[in-house]
Backbone as a ProteinNet text record, in pm:
[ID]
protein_1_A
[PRIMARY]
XXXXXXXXXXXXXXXXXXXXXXXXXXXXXXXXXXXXXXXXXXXXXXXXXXXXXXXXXXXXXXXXXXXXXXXXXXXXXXXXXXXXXXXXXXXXXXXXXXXXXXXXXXXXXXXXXXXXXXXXXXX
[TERTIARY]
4881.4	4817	4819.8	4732.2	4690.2	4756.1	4738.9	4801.5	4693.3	4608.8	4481.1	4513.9	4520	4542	4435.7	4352.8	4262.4	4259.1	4209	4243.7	4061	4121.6	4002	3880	3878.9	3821.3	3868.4	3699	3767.7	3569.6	3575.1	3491.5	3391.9	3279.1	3221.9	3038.6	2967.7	2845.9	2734.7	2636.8	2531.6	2442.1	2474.3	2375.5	2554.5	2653	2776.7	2843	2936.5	2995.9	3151	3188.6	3291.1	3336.6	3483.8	3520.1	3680.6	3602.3	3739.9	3788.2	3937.3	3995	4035.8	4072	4176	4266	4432.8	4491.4	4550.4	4544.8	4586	4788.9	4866.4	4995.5	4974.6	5044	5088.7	4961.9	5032	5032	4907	4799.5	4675.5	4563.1	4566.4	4445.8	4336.3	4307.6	4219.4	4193.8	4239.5	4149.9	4078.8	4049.5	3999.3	3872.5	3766.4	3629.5	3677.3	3620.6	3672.3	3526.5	3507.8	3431.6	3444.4	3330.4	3336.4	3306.7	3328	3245.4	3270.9	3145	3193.3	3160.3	3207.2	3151.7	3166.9	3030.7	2995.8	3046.1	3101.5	3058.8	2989.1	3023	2919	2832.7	2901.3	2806.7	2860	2843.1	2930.9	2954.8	3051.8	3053.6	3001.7	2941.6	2839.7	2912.4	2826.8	2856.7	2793	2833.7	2830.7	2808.2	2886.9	2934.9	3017.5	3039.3	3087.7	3100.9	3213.8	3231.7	3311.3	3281.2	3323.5	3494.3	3566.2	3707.9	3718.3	3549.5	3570	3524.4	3421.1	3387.6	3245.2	3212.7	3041.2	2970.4	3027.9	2913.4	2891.9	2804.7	2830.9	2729.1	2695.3	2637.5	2653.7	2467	2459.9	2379.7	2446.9	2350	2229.3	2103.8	2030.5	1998.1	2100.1	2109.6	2140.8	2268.3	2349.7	2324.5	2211.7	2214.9	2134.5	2185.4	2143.3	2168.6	2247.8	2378.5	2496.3	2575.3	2668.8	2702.4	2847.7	2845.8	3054.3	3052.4	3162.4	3191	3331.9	3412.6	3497.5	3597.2	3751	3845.2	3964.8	4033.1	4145.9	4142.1	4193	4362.9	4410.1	4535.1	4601.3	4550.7	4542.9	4536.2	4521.9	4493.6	4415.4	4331.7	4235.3	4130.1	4016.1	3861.9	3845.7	3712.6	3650.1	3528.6	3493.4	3342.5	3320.6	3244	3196.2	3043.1	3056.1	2901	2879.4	2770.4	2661	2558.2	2534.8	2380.6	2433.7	2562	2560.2	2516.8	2491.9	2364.4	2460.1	2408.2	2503.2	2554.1	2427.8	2394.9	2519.9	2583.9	2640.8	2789.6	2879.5	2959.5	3002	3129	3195.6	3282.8	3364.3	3558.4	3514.2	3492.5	3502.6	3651.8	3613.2	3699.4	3708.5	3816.3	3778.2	3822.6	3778.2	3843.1	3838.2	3911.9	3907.8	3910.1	3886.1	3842.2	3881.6	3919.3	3976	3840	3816.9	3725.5	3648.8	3518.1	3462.2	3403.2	3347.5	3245.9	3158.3	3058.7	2961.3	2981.1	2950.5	2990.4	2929.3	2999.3	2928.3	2953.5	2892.1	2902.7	2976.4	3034.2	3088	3229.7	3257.6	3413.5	3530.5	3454.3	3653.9	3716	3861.9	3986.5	4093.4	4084.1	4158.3	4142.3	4202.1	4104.4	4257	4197	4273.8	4269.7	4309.7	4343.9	4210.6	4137.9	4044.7	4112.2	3949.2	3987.5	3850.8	3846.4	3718.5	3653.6	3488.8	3426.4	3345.7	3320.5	3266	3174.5	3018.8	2923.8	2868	2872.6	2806.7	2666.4	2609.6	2416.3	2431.1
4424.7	4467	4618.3	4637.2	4807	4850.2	4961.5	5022.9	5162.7	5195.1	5231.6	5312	5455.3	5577.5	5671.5	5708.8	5743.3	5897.6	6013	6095.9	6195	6293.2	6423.4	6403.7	6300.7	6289.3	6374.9	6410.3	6528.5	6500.4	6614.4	6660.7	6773.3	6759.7	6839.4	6878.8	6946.1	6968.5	6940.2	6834.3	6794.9	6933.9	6894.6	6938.9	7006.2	6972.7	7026.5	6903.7	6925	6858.3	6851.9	6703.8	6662.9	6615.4	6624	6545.9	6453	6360.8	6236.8	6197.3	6164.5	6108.6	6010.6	5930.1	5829.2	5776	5784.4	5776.9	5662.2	5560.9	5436.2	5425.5	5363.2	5324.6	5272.1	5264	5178	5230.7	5219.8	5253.2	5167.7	5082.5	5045.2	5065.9	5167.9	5249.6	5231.8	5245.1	5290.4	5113.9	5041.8	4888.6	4853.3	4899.6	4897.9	5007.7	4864.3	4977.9	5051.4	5132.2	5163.3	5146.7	5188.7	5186.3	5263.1	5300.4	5351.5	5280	5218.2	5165.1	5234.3	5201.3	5262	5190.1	5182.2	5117.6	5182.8	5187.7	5315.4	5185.2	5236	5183	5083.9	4944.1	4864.9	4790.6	4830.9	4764.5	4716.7	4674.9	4619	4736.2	4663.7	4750	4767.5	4834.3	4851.4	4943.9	4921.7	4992.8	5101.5	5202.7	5354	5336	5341	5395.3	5363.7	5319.5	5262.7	5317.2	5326	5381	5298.8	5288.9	5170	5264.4	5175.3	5219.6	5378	5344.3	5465.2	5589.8	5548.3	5733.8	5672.2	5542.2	5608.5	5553.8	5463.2	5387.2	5429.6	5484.2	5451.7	5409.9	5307.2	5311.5	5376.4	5425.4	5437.9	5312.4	5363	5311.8	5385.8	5327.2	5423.7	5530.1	5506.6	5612.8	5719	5714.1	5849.2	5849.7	5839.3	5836.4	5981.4	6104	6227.4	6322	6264.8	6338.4	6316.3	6216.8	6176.6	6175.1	6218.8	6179.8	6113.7	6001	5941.5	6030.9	5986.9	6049.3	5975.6	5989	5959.2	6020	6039.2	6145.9	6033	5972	5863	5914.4	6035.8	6127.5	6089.8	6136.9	6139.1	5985.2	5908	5787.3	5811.7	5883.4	5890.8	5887.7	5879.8	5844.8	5958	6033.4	6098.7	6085.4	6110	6073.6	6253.5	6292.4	6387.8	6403.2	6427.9	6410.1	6552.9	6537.6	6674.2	6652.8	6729.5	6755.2	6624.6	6600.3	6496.2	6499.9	6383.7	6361.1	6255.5	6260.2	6220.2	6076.1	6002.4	5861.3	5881.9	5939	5905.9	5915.1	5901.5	5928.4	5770.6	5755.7	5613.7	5627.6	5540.7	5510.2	5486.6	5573.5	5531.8	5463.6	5371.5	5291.1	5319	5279.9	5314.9	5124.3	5078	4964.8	4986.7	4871.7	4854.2	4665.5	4704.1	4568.4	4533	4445.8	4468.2	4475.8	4549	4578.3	4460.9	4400	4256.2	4334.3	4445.8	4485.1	4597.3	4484.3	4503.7	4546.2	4708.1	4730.1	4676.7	4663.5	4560.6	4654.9	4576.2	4653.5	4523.2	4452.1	4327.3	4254.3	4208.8	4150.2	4248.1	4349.1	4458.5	4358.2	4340.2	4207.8	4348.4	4447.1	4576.3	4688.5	4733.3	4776.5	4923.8	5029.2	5102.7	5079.1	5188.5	5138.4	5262.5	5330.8	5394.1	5577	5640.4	5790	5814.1	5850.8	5887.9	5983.1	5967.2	6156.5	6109.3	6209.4	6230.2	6364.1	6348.2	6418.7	6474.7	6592.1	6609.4	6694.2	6659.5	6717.2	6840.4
10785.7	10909.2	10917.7	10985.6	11018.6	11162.1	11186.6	11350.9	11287.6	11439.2	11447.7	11569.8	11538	11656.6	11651.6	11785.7	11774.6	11834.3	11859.2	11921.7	11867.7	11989.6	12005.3	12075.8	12173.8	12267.6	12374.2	12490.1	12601.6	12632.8	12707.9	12767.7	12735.4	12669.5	12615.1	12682.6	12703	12710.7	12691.4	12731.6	12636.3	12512.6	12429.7	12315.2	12236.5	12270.4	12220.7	12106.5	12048.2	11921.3	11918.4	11889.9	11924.4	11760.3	11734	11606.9	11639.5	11633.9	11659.6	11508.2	11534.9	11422.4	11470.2	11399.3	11324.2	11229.4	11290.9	11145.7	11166.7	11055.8	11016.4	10964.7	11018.5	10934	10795.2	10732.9	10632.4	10526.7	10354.1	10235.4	10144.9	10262.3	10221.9	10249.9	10341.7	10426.6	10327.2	10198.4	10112.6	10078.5	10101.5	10111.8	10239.5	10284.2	10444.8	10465.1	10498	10531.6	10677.2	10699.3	10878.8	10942.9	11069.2	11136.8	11265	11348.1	11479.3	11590.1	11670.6	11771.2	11951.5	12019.3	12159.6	12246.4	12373.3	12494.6	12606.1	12657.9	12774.6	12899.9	13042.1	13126.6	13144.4	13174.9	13208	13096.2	12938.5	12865.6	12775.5	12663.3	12575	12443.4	12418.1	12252.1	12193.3	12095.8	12035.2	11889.3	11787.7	11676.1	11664.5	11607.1	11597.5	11429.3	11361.4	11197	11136.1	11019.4	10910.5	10800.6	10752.5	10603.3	10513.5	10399.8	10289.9	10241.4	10199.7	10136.4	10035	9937.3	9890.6	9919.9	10052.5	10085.1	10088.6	9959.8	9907	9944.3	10075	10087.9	10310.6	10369.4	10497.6	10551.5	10689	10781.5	10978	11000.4	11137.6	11207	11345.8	11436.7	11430.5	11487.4	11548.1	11570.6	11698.2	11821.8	11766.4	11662.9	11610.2	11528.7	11401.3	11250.7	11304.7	11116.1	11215.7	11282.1	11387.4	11485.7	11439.6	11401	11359.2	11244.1	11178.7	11029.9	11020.3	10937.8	10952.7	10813.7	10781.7	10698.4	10695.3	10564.9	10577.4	10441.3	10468.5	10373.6	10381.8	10234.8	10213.9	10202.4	10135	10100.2	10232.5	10386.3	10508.3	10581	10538.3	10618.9	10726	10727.8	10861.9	10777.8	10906	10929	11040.9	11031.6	11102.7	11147.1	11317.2	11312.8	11352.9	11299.2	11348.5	11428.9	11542.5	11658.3	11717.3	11641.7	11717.8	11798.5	11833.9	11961.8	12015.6	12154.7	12155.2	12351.9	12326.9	12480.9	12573.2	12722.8	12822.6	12772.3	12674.3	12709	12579.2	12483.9	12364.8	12469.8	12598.2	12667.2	12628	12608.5	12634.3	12594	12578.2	12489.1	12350.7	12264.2	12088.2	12034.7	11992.3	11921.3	11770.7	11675.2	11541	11530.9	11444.6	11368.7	11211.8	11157.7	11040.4	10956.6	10882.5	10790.4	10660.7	10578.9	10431.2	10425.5	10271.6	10193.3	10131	10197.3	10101.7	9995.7	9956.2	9840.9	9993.1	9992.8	10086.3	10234.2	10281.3	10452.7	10517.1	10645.1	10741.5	10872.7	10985	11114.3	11185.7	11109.9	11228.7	11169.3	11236.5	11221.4	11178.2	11243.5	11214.2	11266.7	11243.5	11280.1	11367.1	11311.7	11389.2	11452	11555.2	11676.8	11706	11710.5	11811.5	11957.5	12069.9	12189.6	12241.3	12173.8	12228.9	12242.8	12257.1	12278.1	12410.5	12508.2	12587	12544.3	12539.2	12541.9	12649.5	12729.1	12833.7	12825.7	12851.5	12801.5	12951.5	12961.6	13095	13069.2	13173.6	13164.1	13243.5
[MASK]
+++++++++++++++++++++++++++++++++++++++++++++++++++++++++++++++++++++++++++++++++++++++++++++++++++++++++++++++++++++++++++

């Protein structure tokens, strides 16, 4: 099992840039795709970004493909999302999860969940 700490959420400016991490416990971080997910107020979770165990493989949403770029520094046991030009509507609790590694990334069934970081985007 994983333990999933999330941080560098705050309060930033629309059209301004935020970089959240995540660092994972334990000595298998690098079998584990990670992922981003967020949920604004009132709506459900939703997926953000995905990155495969070795770096080479990632997916976006939408909304943030573009603006957003995931990362992870396997040495480090963290994952990074990095978000630019980011807009009121990108405001919610980002979550990071993680997943053992099937081959193939996915945007669904992370099994592990941090406890959340807020960004809050003002217009």
């Amino acid at each position: 099992q994983v333990q999933l700490v999330e941080s560098g959420g705050g309060l930033v400016q629309a059209g301004g840039s935020l970089r959240l991490s995540c660092t994972a416990s334990g000595r298998t971080f690098r079998t584990y795709d990670m992922g981003w997910f967020r949920q604004a107020p009132g709506k459900e979770r939703e997926f953000a970004a995905a990155i495969r165990w070795s770096g080479d493989s990632t997916l976006y949403a939408d909304s943030v493909k573009g603006r957003f770029t995931i990362s992870r520094d396997n040495a480090k046991n963290t994952v990074y999302l990095q978000m630019n030009s980011l807009k009121p509507e990108d405001a919610a609790v980002y979550y990071c999860a993680a997943k053992l590694s099937g081959g193939v990334l996915t945007t669904t069934f992370y099994p592990y969940w941090g406890q959340g970081t807020q960004v809050t985007v003002s217009s």
